CSV table of C-alpha atoms in Angstrom, one decimal:
chain,number,residue,atom,x,y,z
W,305,MET,CA,-13.4,-2.3,-49.1
W,306,LYS,CA,-13.5,-5.7,-47.5
W,307,VAL,CA,-10.1,-5.4,-46.0
W,308,LEU,CA,-11.3,-2.1,-44.2
W,309,LYS,CA,-14.5,-3.8,-43.2
W,310,GLY,CA,-12.6,-6.7,-41.7
W,311,LEU,CA,-10.3,-4.3,-40.0
W,312,GLY,CA,-13.2,-2.4,-38.5
W,313,TYR,CA,-14.7,-5.8,-37.2
W,314,PHE,CA,-11.3,-6.7,-35.8
W,315,VAL,CA,-10.9,-3.5,-33.9
W,316,LEU,CA,-14.4,-3.6,-32.6
W,317,ILE,CA,-14.1,-7.1,-31.4
W,318,THR,CA,-10.7,-6.2,-29.6
W,319,LEU,CA,-12.1,-3.2,-28.0
W,320,GLY,CA,-15.0,-5.1,-26.8
W,321,ALA,CA,-12.8,-8.1,-25.5
W,322,LEU,CA,-10.6,-5.4,-23.7
W,323,LEU,CA,-13.8,-3.8,-22.1
W,324,LEU,CA,-15.2,-7.2,-21.1
W,325,ALA,CA,-11.7,-8.2,-19.6
W,326,ALA,CA,-11.8,-4.8,-17.6
W,327,LEU,CA,-15.2,-5.7,-16.2
W,328,PHE,CA,-13.8,-8.8,-14.5
W,329,ALA,CA,-10.3,-7.2,-13.6
W,330,PRO,CA,-9.9,-6.4,-9.8
W,331,SER,CA,-10.5,-2.8,-8.9
W,332,GLU,CA,-7.7,-3.2,-6.3
W,333,LYS,CA,-4.3,-4.9,-6.6
W,334,GLN,CA,-1.4,-5.1,-4.3
W,335,VAL,CA,2.1,-5.6,-5.2
W,336,VAL,CA,4.1,-6.9,-2.3
W,337,ARG,CA,7.8,-7.6,-2.0
W,338,SER,CA,10.0,-8.2,1.0
W,339,ILE,CA,13.5,-9.1,2.1
W,340,GLU,CA,15.4,-9.8,5.3
W,341,ILE,CA,18.2,-7.5,6.2
W,342,ASP,CA,21.0,-7.9,8.7
W,343,ALA,CA,20.4,-4.5,10.1
W,344,THR,CA,18.6,-2.7,12.9
W,345,ARG,CA,15.1,-1.2,12.1
W,346,GLU,CA,16.6,2.3,12.9
W,347,VAL,CA,19.2,2.1,10.3
W,348,ILE,CA,16.6,0.9,7.6
W,349,PHE,CA,14.2,3.5,8.7
W,350,GLU,CA,16.9,6.3,8.0
W,351,GLN,CA,17.2,5.1,4.5
W,352,VAL,CA,13.5,4.8,3.9
W,353,ALA,CA,12.1,7.7,5.6
W,354,ASN,CA,14.7,10.3,4.2
W,355,PHE,CA,13.8,10.6,0.5
W,356,GLU,CA,17.3,12.0,-0.2
W,357,ASN,CA,18.8,8.8,0.8
W,358,TRP,CA,16.7,7.0,-1.9
W,359,LYS,CA,19.3,7.8,-4.3
W,360,LYS,CA,21.4,5.3,-2.8
W,361,TRP,CA,19.0,2.3,-3.3
W,362,ASP,CA,16.0,3.0,-5.4
W,363,ALA,CA,15.8,1.3,-8.7
W,364,TRP,CA,14.4,4.2,-10.6
W,365,TYR,CA,17.2,6.5,-9.7
W,366,ARG,CA,19.8,4.0,-11.1
W,367,LYS,CA,17.8,4.0,-14.3
W,368,ASP,CA,18.6,7.6,-14.8
W,369,THR,CA,21.2,9.2,-12.5
W,370,ASN,CA,20.7,12.7,-14.3
W,371,GLN,CA,17.0,12.9,-13.3
W,372,VAL,CA,16.0,16.1,-11.6
W,373,ARG,CA,15.0,15.5,-8.1
W,374,THR,CA,13.3,18.2,-5.6
W,375,TYR,CA,13.0,17.6,-1.9
W,376,ILE,CA,10.3,19.6,0.2
W,377,GLY,CA,9.6,19.3,4.0
W,378,LYS,CA,11.2,18.0,6.9
W,379,VAL,CA,13.0,14.5,6.8
W,380,GLY,CA,10.9,11.8,8.5
W,381,SER,CA,7.8,14.0,8.7
W,382,GLN,CA,4.3,13.6,7.2
W,383,ASN,CA,4.9,16.8,5.1
W,384,GLN,CA,8.0,15.4,3.4
W,385,ARG,CA,7.8,14.9,-0.3
W,386,TYR,CA,9.9,14.8,-3.4
W,387,SER,CA,9.4,15.1,-7.2
W,388,TRP,CA,11.3,13.8,-10.1
W,389,SER,CA,11.6,14.3,-13.7
W,390,SER,CA,13.4,12.3,-16.2
W,391,GLU,CA,13.8,12.2,-20.1
W,392,ASN,CA,13.9,8.3,-19.6
W,393,LYS,CA,10.4,7.0,-20.4
W,394,GLY,CA,11.0,4.3,-17.8
W,395,VAL,CA,11.5,6.8,-15.1
W,396,GLY,CA,9.3,9.6,-16.4
W,397,LYS,CA,8.0,12.3,-13.8
W,398,GLY,CA,6.0,12.2,-10.7
W,399,LYS,CA,6.2,12.8,-7.0
W,400,MET,CA,5.9,10.8,-3.8
W,401,LYS,CA,4.9,12.1,-0.3
W,402,MET,CA,4.9,10.5,3.2
W,403,ASP,CA,1.3,10.4,4.5
W,404,LYS,CA,1.9,8.8,7.9
W,405,ILE,CA,4.7,7.6,9.9
W,406,SER,CA,4.1,5.0,12.8
W,407,GLY,CA,7.0,4.9,15.0
W,408,LYS,CA,10.1,3.3,13.0
W,409,GLU,CA,7.8,0.4,12.0
W,410,ARG,CA,5.6,1.8,9.3
W,411,LEU,CA,5.8,4.5,6.8
W,412,ASP,CA,2.8,5.2,4.5
W,413,TYR,CA,3.0,7.0,1.1
W,414,THR,CA,1.3,8.3,-1.9
W,415,PHE,CA,3.0,7.9,-5.1
W,416,TYR,CA,2.0,10.1,-8.1
W,417,PHE,CA,3.1,9.0,-11.6
W,418,ASP,CA,1.9,11.1,-14.6
W,419,GLY,CA,-0.8,12.5,-12.1
W,420,ASN,CA,-2.3,9.1,-11.1
W,421,PRO,CA,-2.2,8.5,-7.3
W,422,THR,CA,-1.3,5.1,-5.9
W,423,SER,CA,-0.8,4.6,-2.1
W,424,GLY,CA,1.4,2.0,-0.3
W,425,TYR,CA,3.7,1.4,2.7
W,426,PHE,CA,6.9,0.1,4.1
W,427,LEU,CA,6.6,-2.2,6.9
W,428,LEU,CA,9.8,-2.9,9.2
W,429,ASP,CA,9.6,-5.8,11.6
W,430,GLU,CA,12.8,-6.3,13.6
W,431,LYS,CA,13.6,-9.6,15.1
W,432,GLY,CA,17.0,-9.8,16.8
W,433,ASN,CA,19.8,-8.5,14.5
W,434,ARG,CA,17.5,-8.8,11.3
W,435,THR,CA,14.8,-6.6,10.0
W,436,SER,CA,12.1,-7.8,7.5
W,437,VAL,CA,11.2,-5.1,5.2
W,438,LYS,CA,8.0,-5.3,3.3
W,439,TRP,CA,7.3,-2.9,0.5
W,440,VAL,CA,3.6,-2.6,-0.6
W,441,MET,CA,1.9,-0.6,-3.3
W,442,ILE,CA,-1.8,-0.6,-3.6
W,443,SER,CA,-3.2,0.0,-7.0
W,444,LYS,CA,-7.0,1.2,-7.1
W,445,GLN,CA,-8.6,1.7,-10.4
W,446,SER,CA,-12.2,2.3,-11.5
W,447,TYR,CA,-13.6,0.7,-14.7
W,448,PRO,CA,-12.3,0.5,-17.5
W,449,PHE,CA,-8.9,1.1,-16.0
W,450,THR,CA,-9.1,-1.8,-13.9
W,451,LEU,CA,-7.4,-3.5,-16.8
W,452,PHE,CA,-4.2,-1.8,-15.8
W,453,ASN,CA,-4.2,-3.9,-12.5
W,454,TYR,CA,-3.6,-7.1,-14.7
W,455,ALA,CA,-0.2,-5.6,-15.6
W,456,ILE,CA,0.8,-3.8,-12.4
W,457,GLU,CA,2.6,-6.7,-10.9
W,458,LYS,CA,4.8,-7.2,-14.0
W,459,MET,CA,5.5,-3.4,-14.3
W,460,VAL,CA,6.4,-2.6,-10.6
W,461,ALA,CA,7.7,-5.8,-9.0
W,462,PRO,CA,11.1,-6.0,-10.6
W,463,ASP,CA,11.9,-2.6,-9.6
W,464,PHE,CA,10.7,-3.3,-6.1
W,465,GLU,CA,12.9,-6.4,-5.9
W,466,ALA,CA,15.9,-4.5,-7.2
W,467,GLY,CA,15.2,-1.5,-4.9
W,468,LEU,CA,15.0,-3.9,-1.8
W,469,ALA,CA,18.2,-5.8,-3.0
W,470,ASN,CA,20.0,-2.5,-3.1
W,471,LEU,CA,18.6,-1.4,0.3
W,472,LYS,CA,20.0,-4.6,1.7
W,473,ILE,CA,23.6,-3.7,0.6
W,474,VAL,CA,23.2,-0.2,1.8
W,475,ALA,CA,21.6,-0.8,5.1
W,476,GLU,CA,23.9,-3.6,5.9
W,477,LYS,CA,27.0,-1.6,5.2
W,478,GLU,CA,25.6,1.3,7.3
W,479,ASN,CA,24.8,-1.2,10.2
W,480,LYS,CA,28.4,-2.5,10.2
W,481,GLN,CA,29.8,1.1,10.1
W,482,LEU,CA,27.5,1.8,13.2
W,483,LEU,CA,28.5,-1.4,15.0
W,484,LEU,CA,32.3,-0.4,14.4
W,485,ARG,CA,31.7,3.2,15.8
W,486,GLN,CA,29.8,1.8,18.8
W,487,LEU,CA,32.7,-0.9,19.3
W,488,GLU,CA,35.4,2.1,19.2
W,489,GLN,CA,33.4,4.2,21.5
W,490,ALA,CA,33.2,1.2,24.0
W,491,ASN,CA,36.9,0.7,23.6
W,492,GLU,CA,37.6,4.4,24.5
W,493,MET,CA,35.5,4.3,27.4
W,494,GLN,CA,37.4,1.3,28.7
W,495,GLU,CA,40.6,3.1,28.2
W,496,VAL,CA,39.3,6.1,30.2
W,497,LEU,CA,38.1,3.8,33.1
């Protein structure tokens, strides 16, 4: 009986501590990762704005290449979205949609994982032959779910970092191929002249 009573007190104290911690947790938390890529903004935009291209670089697809993905809407438009479903618990199921596209500089999205919406955006800042890519996710939670914001960085940041590293490889390769095609076209034009 004393063991059960002790266990009950332990559970109540633990629950009280968690609720108290949630009281002081931030209601909004941003996860931000960025990378410099040797490619034009346009090349990177084509990878990010087209959800079908995400299979080439996003970290979640690499965790389960057998996941089912469904694409809806016009590529690069605000009604574009996709959903996924996976048996892998690290991938799960959810959907993502483009909310706003500002030129080829910013893409705002809403991400739904197990029904919970989270917003974010990509920011593409071109400087010369390089583009800085910033990937941001904004977690807004209400009490007592604010506790989740303590863990969101560790949960999402490694996948953002892996995704951006993959995006760098893909975009730099695409950029080189584009430059080679442009060089070939310039050579062909010179031959004609």
